[in-house]
């Protein structure tokens, strides 16, 4: 059991967990020079909750997200997505699981420039030959709030609008969880606020489970909960964060 798990007071969980990681350890390298990027991390993410992962540079945030999402293998420990232990799956099964059950949002928006916003949102479903639920599309379009701009090319959209298109694309397939890796890293603060508000609304209004890695205490304050890593260990968490409480914990972690 991790030092954090032993010390933490139990917190009320609003809903059953969608993602559960148990005793996750990730060691990079071998023969002499190894890095223990994750050290027995146990954490779970409740349905419909928006959680931020924070910690100093090199604390293991990206590694944790990659292991949770089946983008990287683990050295030991398990990750469950719903009833599926993803740490046991083969590459082909993982590819399908990522395509069908997980949404991704990255720092770079990764929109195709020759397709309109709406076509970009619909593209993964088309590639997977998945029928799009028109009611869900309409709901997401309403939450995205792009209006007429849905028919514009990405080049005619602001950075914040482009990232909202990327989030809408991630949400359309009704994934069990959306992983967002520094989604506001390329945005000015106003556009960042738009995207974060949208992620928060998708959790509140659509019941979407969202897990976001960020360096920014203001971004983390949009989440329902912030978990903190240091040296590959989960060392703290805050429910109902504000930018001030998050900054305060970060300063303590880095001192
Ligand atoms: N492919 C790799 N090979 C070797 N070491 C790695 C690899 N990826 C990450 N690491 C090491 O694992 C540790 C955790 O890295 P990780 O990128 O997860 O941290 P982070 O908290 O996301 O950092 P940052 O905030 O700087 O992005 C670091 O010491 C890093 O150097």
XYZ file of N, CA, C and O in Angstrom, residues 95-255:
644
model
N -5.892 -1.361 -28.687
C -6.213 -0.391 -29.750
C -7.720 -0.211 -29.857
O -8.224 0.914 -29.927
N -8.451 -1.327 -29.833
C -9.910 -1.252 -29.943
C -10.517 -0.590 -28.703
O -11.440 0.219 -28.803
N -9.970 -0.935 -27.544
C -10.484 -0.342 -26.303
C -10.285 1.173 -26.311
O -11.200 1.934 -25.981
N -9.104 1.617 -26.740
C -8.850 3.078 -26.791
C -9.794 3.730 -27.791
O -10.303 4.816 -27.551
N -10.029 3.061 -28.912
C -10.885 3.649 -29.934
C -12.338 3.726 -29.478
O -13.016 4.721 -29.707
N -12.804 2.669 -28.822
C -14.239 2.558 -28.556
C -14.657 3.042 -27.171
O -15.821 3.360 -26.953
N -13.716 3.068 -26.217
C -14.161 3.312 -24.837
C -13.478 4.490 -24.158
O -13.810 4.839 -23.030
N -12.491 5.095 -24.854
C -11.740 6.194 -24.232
C -11.710 7.380 -25.200
O -11.579 7.188 -26.416
N -11.854 8.596 -24.653
C -11.684 9.801 -25.463
C -10.371 10.478 -25.077
O -9.982 10.443 -23.901
N -9.701 11.064 -26.057
C -8.417 11.729 -25.777
C -8.456 13.180 -26.247
O -8.975 13.477 -27.332
N -7.877 14.060 -25.438
C -7.679 15.455 -25.835
C -6.230 15.792 -25.513
O -5.780 15.587 -24.379
N -5.510 16.293 -26.519
C -4.097 16.599 -26.325
C -3.871 18.108 -26.392
O -4.756 18.871 -26.780
N -2.647 18.493 -26.058
C -2.296 19.919 -26.088
C -2.457 20.497 -27.495
O -2.966 21.585 -27.679
N -1.994 19.725 -28.489
C -2.213 20.152 -29.872
C -3.560 19.575 -30.297
O -3.898 18.451 -29.953
N -4.340 20.356 -31.017
C -5.755 19.992 -31.199
C -5.946 18.801 -32.141
O -6.947 18.104 -32.069
N -4.983 18.600 -33.054
C -5.046 17.452 -33.980
C -6.329 17.418 -34.808
O -6.947 16.360 -34.970
N -6.754 18.585 -35.312
C -7.909 18.601 -36.219
C -7.399 18.493 -37.648
O -6.295 18.973 -37.962
N -8.197 17.885 -38.517
C -7.804 17.830 -39.922
C -8.213 19.139 -40.594
O -9.393 19.534 -40.539
N -7.243 19.839 -41.225
C -7.506 21.199 -41.701
C -8.504 21.281 -42.846
O -9.133 22.326 -43.030
N -8.656 20.180 -43.599
C -9.553 20.254 -44.760
C -10.994 19.870 -44.414
O -11.858 19.913 -45.271
N -11.236 19.514 -43.181
C -12.599 19.151 -42.757
C -13.185 20.248 -41.881
O -12.451 20.912 -41.130
N -14.498 20.452 -41.969
C -15.152 21.437 -41.105
C -15.121 20.942 -39.655
O -14.818 19.765 -39.381
N -15.494 21.847 -38.763
C -15.552 21.474 -37.342
C -16.452 20.257 -37.162
O -16.079 19.281 -36.505
N -17.624 20.297 -37.778
C -18.566 19.185 -37.613
C -17.996 17.886 -38.188
O -18.100 16.816 -37.574
N -17.366 17.977 -39.346
C -16.778 16.760 -39.945
C -15.656 16.205 -39.056
O -15.504 14.992 -38.939
N -14.893 17.110 -38.449
C -13.850 16.654 -37.526
C -14.456 15.927 -36.330
O -13.940 14.901 -35.887
N -15.560 16.475 -35.812
C -16.210 15.851 -34.650
C -16.703 14.444 -35.015
O -16.597 13.507 -34.233
N -17.193 14.302 -36.258
C -17.797 13.024 -36.674
C -16.773 12.000 -37.170
O -17.093 10.816 -37.303
N -15.549 12.461 -37.431
C -14.579 11.595 -38.117
C -14.280 10.257 -37.407
O -14.326 9.208 -38.061
N -13.972 10.266 -36.078
C -13.647 8.976 -35.455
C -14.778 7.969 -35.574
O -14.524 6.779 -35.803
N -16.026 8.442 -35.460
C -17.168 7.522 -35.589
C -17.221 6.966 -37.004
O -17.493 5.780 -37.214
N -16.921 7.834 -37.988
C -16.937 7.356 -39.382
C -15.862 6.298 -39.583
O -16.111 5.263 -40.206
N -14.650 6.587 -39.058
C -13.538 5.640 -39.234
C -13.880 4.304 -38.572
O -13.598 3.236 -39.116
N -14.488 4.363 -37.393
C -14.820 3.132 -36.660
C -16.111 2.500 -37.196
O -16.550 1.479 -36.683
N -16.720 3.134 -38.219
C -18.007 2.681 -38.778
C -19.053 2.543 -37.679
O -19.786 1.561 -37.603
N -19.048 3.556 -36.786
C -19.990 3.546 -35.685
C -21.131 4.497 -36.019
O -20.881 5.580 -36.536
N -22.343 4.068 -35.735
C -23.485 4.935 -35.980
C -23.443 6.077 -34.964
O -23.172 5.867 -33.783
N -23.683 7.306 -35.444
C -23.690 8.434 -34.520
C -25.116 8.647 -34.033
O -26.049 8.721 -34.831
N -25.259 8.732 -32.715
C -26.571 9.002 -32.136
C -26.880 10.491 -32.350
O -26.198 11.356 -31.793
N -27.910 10.794 -33.186
C -28.165 12.208 -33.510
C -28.488 13.044 -32.265
O -28.121 14.222 -32.194
N -29.149 12.417 -31.276
C -29.501 13.164 -30.060
C -28.228 13.549 -29.302
O -28.105 14.665 -28.785
N -27.264 12.615 -29.264
C -26.015 12.920 -28.553
C -25.243 14.010 -29.301
O -24.695 14.927 -28.697
N -25.215 13.893 -30.633
C -24.521 14.920 -31.422
C -25.142 16.299 -31.142
O -24.431 17.263 -30.878
N -26.486 16.343 -31.151
C -27.163 17.623 -30.928
C -26.839 18.168 -29.541
O -26.580 19.368 -29.361
N -26.812 17.287 -28.559
C -26.534 17.702 -27.176
C -25.103 18.230 -27.054
O -24.855 19.254 -26.426
N -24.190 17.508 -27.683
C -22.788 17.923 -27.596
C -22.590 19.248 -28.325
O -21.902 20.145 -27.834
N -23.226 19.361 -29.476
C -23.112 20.611 -30.229
C -23.668 21.769 -29.392
O -23.102 22.861 -29.355
N -24.739 21.478 -28.643
C -25.317 22.516 -27.785
C -24.327 22.889 -26.672
O -24.094 24.079 -26.403
N -23.711 21.876 -26.059
C -22.757 22.165 -24.980
C -21.523 22.864 -25.550
O -20.981 23.790 -24.944
N -21.087 22.449 -26.743
C -19.905 23.083 -27.368
C -20.179 24.557 -27.652
O -19.291 25.401 -27.501
N -21.409 24.847 -28.052
C -21.778 26.242 -28.284
C -21.045 26.871 -29.453
O -20.700 28.056 -29.414
N -20.785 26.090 -30.503
C -20.082 26.671 -31.657
C -21.034 27.251 -32.697
O -20.608 27.991 -33.579
N -22.296 26.912 -32.615
C -23.297 27.476 -33.523
C -22.904 27.318 -34.982
O -22.507 26.242 -35.436
N -22.974 28.427 -35.709
C -22.684 28.428 -37.148
C -21.255 27.996 -37.456
O -20.956 27.539 -38.548
N -20.394 28.164 -36.470
C -18.976 27.850 -36.712
C -18.733 26.358 -36.905
O -17.640 25.964 -37.299
N -19.723 25.556 -36.612
C -19.602 24.124 -36.867
C -19.276 23.842 -38.324
O -18.704 22.819 -38.659
N -19.676 24.755 -39.218
C -19.468 24.522 -40.645
C -18.231 25.238 -41.171
O -18.005 25.295 -42.365
N -17.423 25.759 -40.241
C -16.171 26.415 -40.635
C -15.006 25.424 -40.583
O -15.038 24.440 -39.836
N -13.969 25.755 -41.356
C -12.725 24.989 -41.265
C -11.982 25.415 -39.993
O -12.157 26.544 -39.517
N -11.119 24.524 -39.475
C -10.372 24.878 -38.262
C -9.626 26.215 -38.386
O -9.522 26.958 -37.407
N -9.117 26.511 -39.582
C -8.340 27.749 -39.748
C -9.175 28.999 -39.480
O -8.632 30.073 -39.219
N -10.510 28.862 -39.537
C -11.387 30.016 -39.272
C -11.839 30.055 -37.810
O -12.680 30.874 -37.448
N -11.282 29.178 -37.006
C -11.684 29.132 -35.588
C -10.531 29.585 -34.703
O -9.361 29.397 -35.050
N -10.876 30.144 -33.543
C -9.839 30.505 -32.574
C -9.271 29.219 -31.970
O -9.870 28.138 -32.093
N -8.136 29.353 -31.271
C -7.538 28.182 -30.617
C -8.509 27.529 -29.645
O -8.638 26.301 -29.599
N -9.217 28.360 -28.887
C -10.169 27.822 -27.909
C -11.300 27.073 -28.598
O -11.723 26.001 -28.143
N -11.774 27.636 -29.709
C -12.855 26.959 -30.453
C -12.351 25.640 -31.035
O -13.059 24.628 -31.015
N -11.112 25.658 -31.544
C -10.551 24.414 -32.104
C -10.449 23.340 -31.019
O -10.752 22.175 -31.256
N -10.021 23.761 -29.822
C -9.887 22.759 -28.763
C -11.269 22.276 -28.317
O -11.430 21.108 -27.959
N -12.291 23.147 -28.372
C -13.639 22.689 -28.036
C -14.121 21.670 -29.073
O -14.823 20.709 -28.729
N -13.754 21.862 -30.314
C -14.077 20.867 -31.347
C -13.398 19.531 -30.999
O -14.013 18.462 -31.076
N -12.131 19.614 -30.568
C -11.395 18.392 -30.220
C -12.055 17.701 -29.024
O -12.134 16.469 -28.969
N -12.543 18.498 -28.061
C -13.210 17.891 -26.903
C -14.534 17.267 -27.341
O -14.878 16.152 -26.927
N -15.279 17.978 -28.203
C -16.551 17.432 -28.699
C -16.311 16.114 -29.429
O -17.063 15.145 -29.264
N -15.235 16.066 -30.227
C -14.887 14.833 -30.951
C -14.630 13.696 -29.954
O -15.069 12.562 -30.161
N -13.924 14.035 -28.858
C -13.618 13.006 -27.856
C -14.890 12.527 -27.152
O -14.982 11.378 -26.737
N -15.880 13.436 -27.021
C -17.093 13.102 -26.270
C -18.137 12.349 -27.086
O -18.987 11.663 -26.522
N -18.084 12.501 -28.399
C -19.201 12.039 -29.231
C -19.502 10.547 -29.058
O -20.651 10.128 -28.994
N -18.455 9.744 -28.982
C -18.657 8.295 -28.889
C -19.079 7.831 -27.506
O -19.099 6.640 -27.243
N -19.426 8.767 -26.612
C -19.848 8.447 -25.250
C -18.811 7.557 -24.547
O -19.139 6.467 -24.043
N -17.543 8.013 -24.534
C -16.499 7.179 -23.932
C -16.700 7.063 -22.426
O -17.323 7.934 -21.814
N -16.163 5.981 -21.861
C -16.298 5.810 -20.411
C -15.456 6.823 -19.664
O -15.766 7.180 -18.532
N -14.374 7.275 -20.297
C -13.519 8.294 -19.669
C -12.855 9.113 -20.772
O -12.564 8.587 -21.850
N -12.670 10.404 -20.500
C -11.887 11.273 -21.386
C -10.598 11.636 -20.655
O -10.640 12.110 -19.502
N -9.462 11.388 -21.295
C -8.168 11.802 -20.758
C -7.704 13.042 -21.506
O -7.630 13.033 -22.745
N -7.409 14.095 -20.756
C -6.973 15.352 -21.355
C -5.577 15.671 -20.834
O -5.364 15.784 -19.621
N -4.615 15.752 -21.757
C -3.212 15.980 -21.371
C -2.858 17.438 -21.676
O -2.706 17.794 -22.841
N -2.774 18.259 -20.647
C -2.484 19.697 -20.800
C -3.362 20.321 -21.891
O -2.838 20.948 -22.820
N -4.684 20.200 -21.777
C -5.543 20.644 -22.892
C -5.500 22.146 -23.131
O -5.900 22.600 -24.201
N -5.024 22.909 -22.144
C -4.992 24.367 -22.327
C -3.559 24.878 -22.505
O -3.328 26.077 -22.498
N -2.625 23.936 -22.685
C -1.206 24.317 -22.772
C -0.886 25.243 -23.934
O 0.064 26.026 -23.856
N -1.688 25.176 -25.011
C -1.424 26.012 -26.188
C -2.378 27.190 -26.291
O -2.470 27.813 -27.346
N -3.129 27.477 -25.232
C -4.186 28.484 -25.336
C -3.906 29.683 -24.438
O -3.281 29.545 -23.378
N -4.406 30.861 -24.874
C -4.338 32.020 -23.975
C -5.357 31.791 -22.854
O -6.176 30.867 -22.921
N -5.318 32.640 -21.824
C -6.099 32.318 -20.631
C -7.600 32.368 -20.912
O -8.366 31.567 -20.370
N -8.037 33.255 -21.821
C -9.479 33.336 -22.104
C -9.961 32.075 -22.836
O -10.976 31.476 -22.465
N -9.196 31.659 -23.851
C -9.563 30.435 -24.579
C -9.466 29.222 -23.669
O -10.284 28.300 -23.751
N -8.445 29.236 -22.801
C -8.280 28.132 -21.847
C -9.508 28.023 -20.952
O -10.016 26.924 -20.707
N -10.011 29.184 -20.505
C -11.185 29.188 -19.625
C -12.404 28.608 -20.349
O -13.193 27.857 -19.761
N -12.533 28.917 -21.647
C -13.635 28.377 -22.453
C -13.591 26.850 -22.476
O -14.605 26.181 -22.282
N -12.403 26.320 -22.725
C -12.247 24.866 -22.851
C -12.472 24.178 -21.504
O -13.147 23.146 -21.409
N -11.934 24.796 -20.453
C -12.079 24.195 -19.122
C -13.536 24.231 -18.670
O -14.034 23.273 -18.070
N -14.225 25.332 -19.000
C -15.644 25.431 -18.670
C -16.425 24.346 -19.402
O -17.334 23.720 -18.852
N -16.026 24.097 -20.624
C -16.672 23.077 -21.436
C -16.426 21.675 -20.854
O -17.348 20.853 -20.743
N -15.177 21.408 -20.445
C -14.874 20.108 -19.820
C -15.695 19.941 -18.534
O -16.254 18.874 -18.266
N -15.767 21.012 -17.744
C -16.533 20.948 -16.498
C -18.018 20.690 -16.798
O -18.658 19.847 -16.168
N -18.552 21.397 -17.812
C -19.965 21.198 -18.169
C -20.213 19.788 -18.680
O -21.278 19.212 -18.448
N -19.231 19.239 -19.398
C -19.443 17.888 -19.931
C -19.520 16.880 -18.783
O -20.266 15.905 -18.859
N -18.762 17.130 -17.711
C -18.861 16.257 -16.539
C -20.196 16.479 -15.838
O -20.917 15.528 -15.531
N -20.571 17.744 -15.626
C -21.798 18.045 -14.871
C -23.057 17.710 -15.656
O -23.997 17.148 -15.116
N -23.082 18.101 -16.932
C -24.331 17.993 -17.698
C -24.466 16.670 -18.442
O -25.577 16.216 -18.691
N -23.329 16.092 -18.852
C -23.406 14.843 -19.623
C -22.949 13.641 -18.795
O -22.945 12.518 -19.285
N -22.515 13.884 -17.553
C -22.045 12.788 -16.710
C -20.745 12.186 -17.207
O -20.408 11.033 -16.922
N -19.981 12.990 -17.966
C -18.741 12.489 -18.548
C -17.635 12.438 -17.472
O -17.418 13.422 -16.767
N -16.956 11.308 -17.383
C -15.802 11.199 -16.495
C -14.602 11.804 -17.212
O -14.310 11.421 -18.351
N -13.920 12.748 -16.562
C -12.793 13.432 -17.198
C -11.589 13.394 -16.259
O -11.720 13.691 -15.059
N -10.435 13.032 -16.797
C -9.176 13.054 -16.047
C -8.203 13.918 -16.834
O -7.957 13.664 -18.017
N -7.665 14.948 -16.184
C -6.834 15.931 -16.892
C -5.490 16.112 -16.184
O -5.444 16.307 -14.969
N -4.424 16.060 -16.950
C -3.104 16.438 -16.436
C -2.897 17.921 -16.708
O -3.145 18.384 -17.827
N -2.489 18.658 -15.690
C -2.200 20.077 -15.910
C -1.110 20.560 -14.951
O -0.914 19.991 -13.878
N -0.418 21.624 -15.382
C 0.551 22.299 -14.512
C -0.085 23.516 -13.849
O 0.512 24.133 -12.987
N -1.293 23.878 -14.295
C -1.831 25.195 -13.996
C -2.875 25.117 -12.871
O -3.935 24.502 -13.049
N -2.610 25.741 -11.715
C -3.568 25.691 -10.603
C -4.932 26.281 -10.974
O -5.960 25.822 -10.477
N -4.946 27.277 -11.865
C -6.228 27.873 -12.275
C -7.038 26.829 -13.061
O -8.244 26.675 -12.862
N -6.363 26.087 -13.940
C -7.037 25.022 -14.693
C -7.524 23.934 -13.737
O -8.667 23.457 -13.853
N -6.690 23.550 -12.787
C -7.056 22.471 -11.854
C -8.279 22.859 -11.025
O -9.063 21.997 -10.618
N -8.457 24.172 -10.791
C -9.585 24.634 -9.962
C -10.933 24.389 -10.638
O -11.972 24.454 -9.982
N -10.948 24.107 -11.934
C -12.203 23.757 -12.612
C -12.643 22.335 -12.276
O -13.790 21.973 -12.516
N -11.704 21.522 -11.772
C -12.016 20.114 -11.504
C -12.777 19.972 -10.184
O -12.831 20.890 -9.365
N -13.375 18.790 -9.993
C -14.037 18.490 -8.714
C -13.018 18.057 -7.665
O -13.259 18.136 -6.470
N -11.909 17.557 -8.174
C -10.915 16.947 -7.271
C -9.546 17.065 -7.929
O -9.444 16.955 -9.153
N -8.526 17.301 -7.127
C -7.147 17.312 -7.650
C -6.346 16.271 -6.878
O -6.412 16.235 -5.639
N -5.627 15.412 -7.603
C -4.710 14.481 -6.938
C -3.281 14.922 -7.258
O -3.015 15.411 -8.351
N -2.409 14.779 -6.274
C -1.034 15.291 -6.409
C -0.037 14.139 -6.376
O -0.118 13.264 -5.498
N 0.899 14.190 -7.305
C 1.992 13.210 -7.344
C 3.300 13.896 -6.945
O 3.495 15.088 -7.223
N 4.157 13.130 -6.312
C 5.549 13.572 -6.129
C 6.425 12.336 -6.167
O 6.123 11.352 -5.484
N 7.477 12.395 -6.962
C 8.412 11.266 -7.079
C 7.682 9.954 -7.349
O 7.998 8.916 -6.754
N 6.661 10.013 -8.212
C 5.973 8.790 -8.611
C 4.989 8.256 -7.596
O 4.443 7.164 -7.769
N 4.751 9.015 -6.517
C 3.790 8.565 -5.507
C 2.632 9.534 -5.393
O 2.823 10.747 -5.533
N 1.473 8.989 -5.100
C 0.305 9.838 -4.872
C 0.408 10.328 -3.435
O 0.409 9.522 -2.507
N 0.522 11.643 -3.254
C 0.833 12.132 -1.910
C -0.253 13.014 -1.304
O -0.193 13.327 -0.120
N -1.230 13.447 -2.102
C -2.230 14.352 -1.519
C -3.418 14.428 -2.477
O -3.308 14.041 -3.647
N -4.538 14.929 -1.976
C -5.652 15.231 -2.867
C -6.525 16.305 -2.238
O -6.535 16.480 -1.023
N -7.229 17.046 -3.083
C -8.106 18.122 -2.626
C -9.434 17.965 -3.354
O -9.452 17.821 -4.577
N -10.524 18.000 -2.593
C -11.865 18.028 -3.206
C -12.359 19.471 -3.231
O -12.081 20.245 -2.316
N -13.058 19.859 -4.270
C -13.566 21.230 -4.380
C -12.433 22.244 -4.385
O -12.413 23.180 -3.586
N -11.450 22.062 -5.267
C -10.256 22.910 -5.217
C -10.526 24.357 -5.642
O -11.446 24.622 -6.415
N -9.711 25.259 -5.129
C -9.615 26.617 -5.680
C -8.169 26.772 -6.147
O -7.294 25.991 -5.727
N -7.913 27.776 -6.986
C -6.542 27.989 -7.456
C -5.605 28.181 -6.254
O -4.467 27.703 -6.251
N -6.112 28.835 -5.200
C -5.275 29.110 -4.028
C -4.936 27.820 -3.270
O -3.778 27.600 -2.907
N -5.954 26.962 -3.046
C -5.653 25.736 -2.290
C -4.704 24.841 -3.085
O -3.815 24.209 -2.526
N -4.878 24.828 -4.423
C -4.013 23.983 -5.259
C -2.576 24.516 -5.224
O -1.612 23.760 -5.044
N -2.444 25.836 -5.371
C -1.112 26.451 -5.363
C -0.415 26.195 -4.025
O 0.768 25.844 -3.977
N -1.186 26.328 -2.964
C -0.656 26.113 -1.628
C -0.085 24.690 -1.491
O 1.035 24.491 -1.015
N -0.845 23.694 -1.961
C -0.365 22.295 -1.875
C 0.868 22.092 -2.746
O 1.793 21.387 -2.375
N 0.850 22.719 -3.941
C 1.991 22.547 -4.850
C 3.259 23.114 -4.243
O 4.332 22.513 -4.327
N 3.119 24.297 -3.638
C 4.292 24.942 -3.022
C 4.837 24.023 -1.926
O 6.041 23.786 -1.825
N 3.925 23.443 -1.139
C 4.374 22.528 -0.065
C 5.084 21.312 -0.657
O 6.102 20.857 -0.131
N 4.526 20.797 -1.784
C 5.123 19.610 -2.407
C 6.519 19.888 -2.935
O 7.378 19.018 -2.932
N 6.708 21.111 -3.430
C 7.990 21.419 -4.073
C 9.031 21.895 -3.072
O 10.193 22.045 -3.422
N 8.597 22.131 -1.816
C 9.567 22.650 -0.830
C 10.323 21.503 -0.172
O 9.915 20.362 -0.219
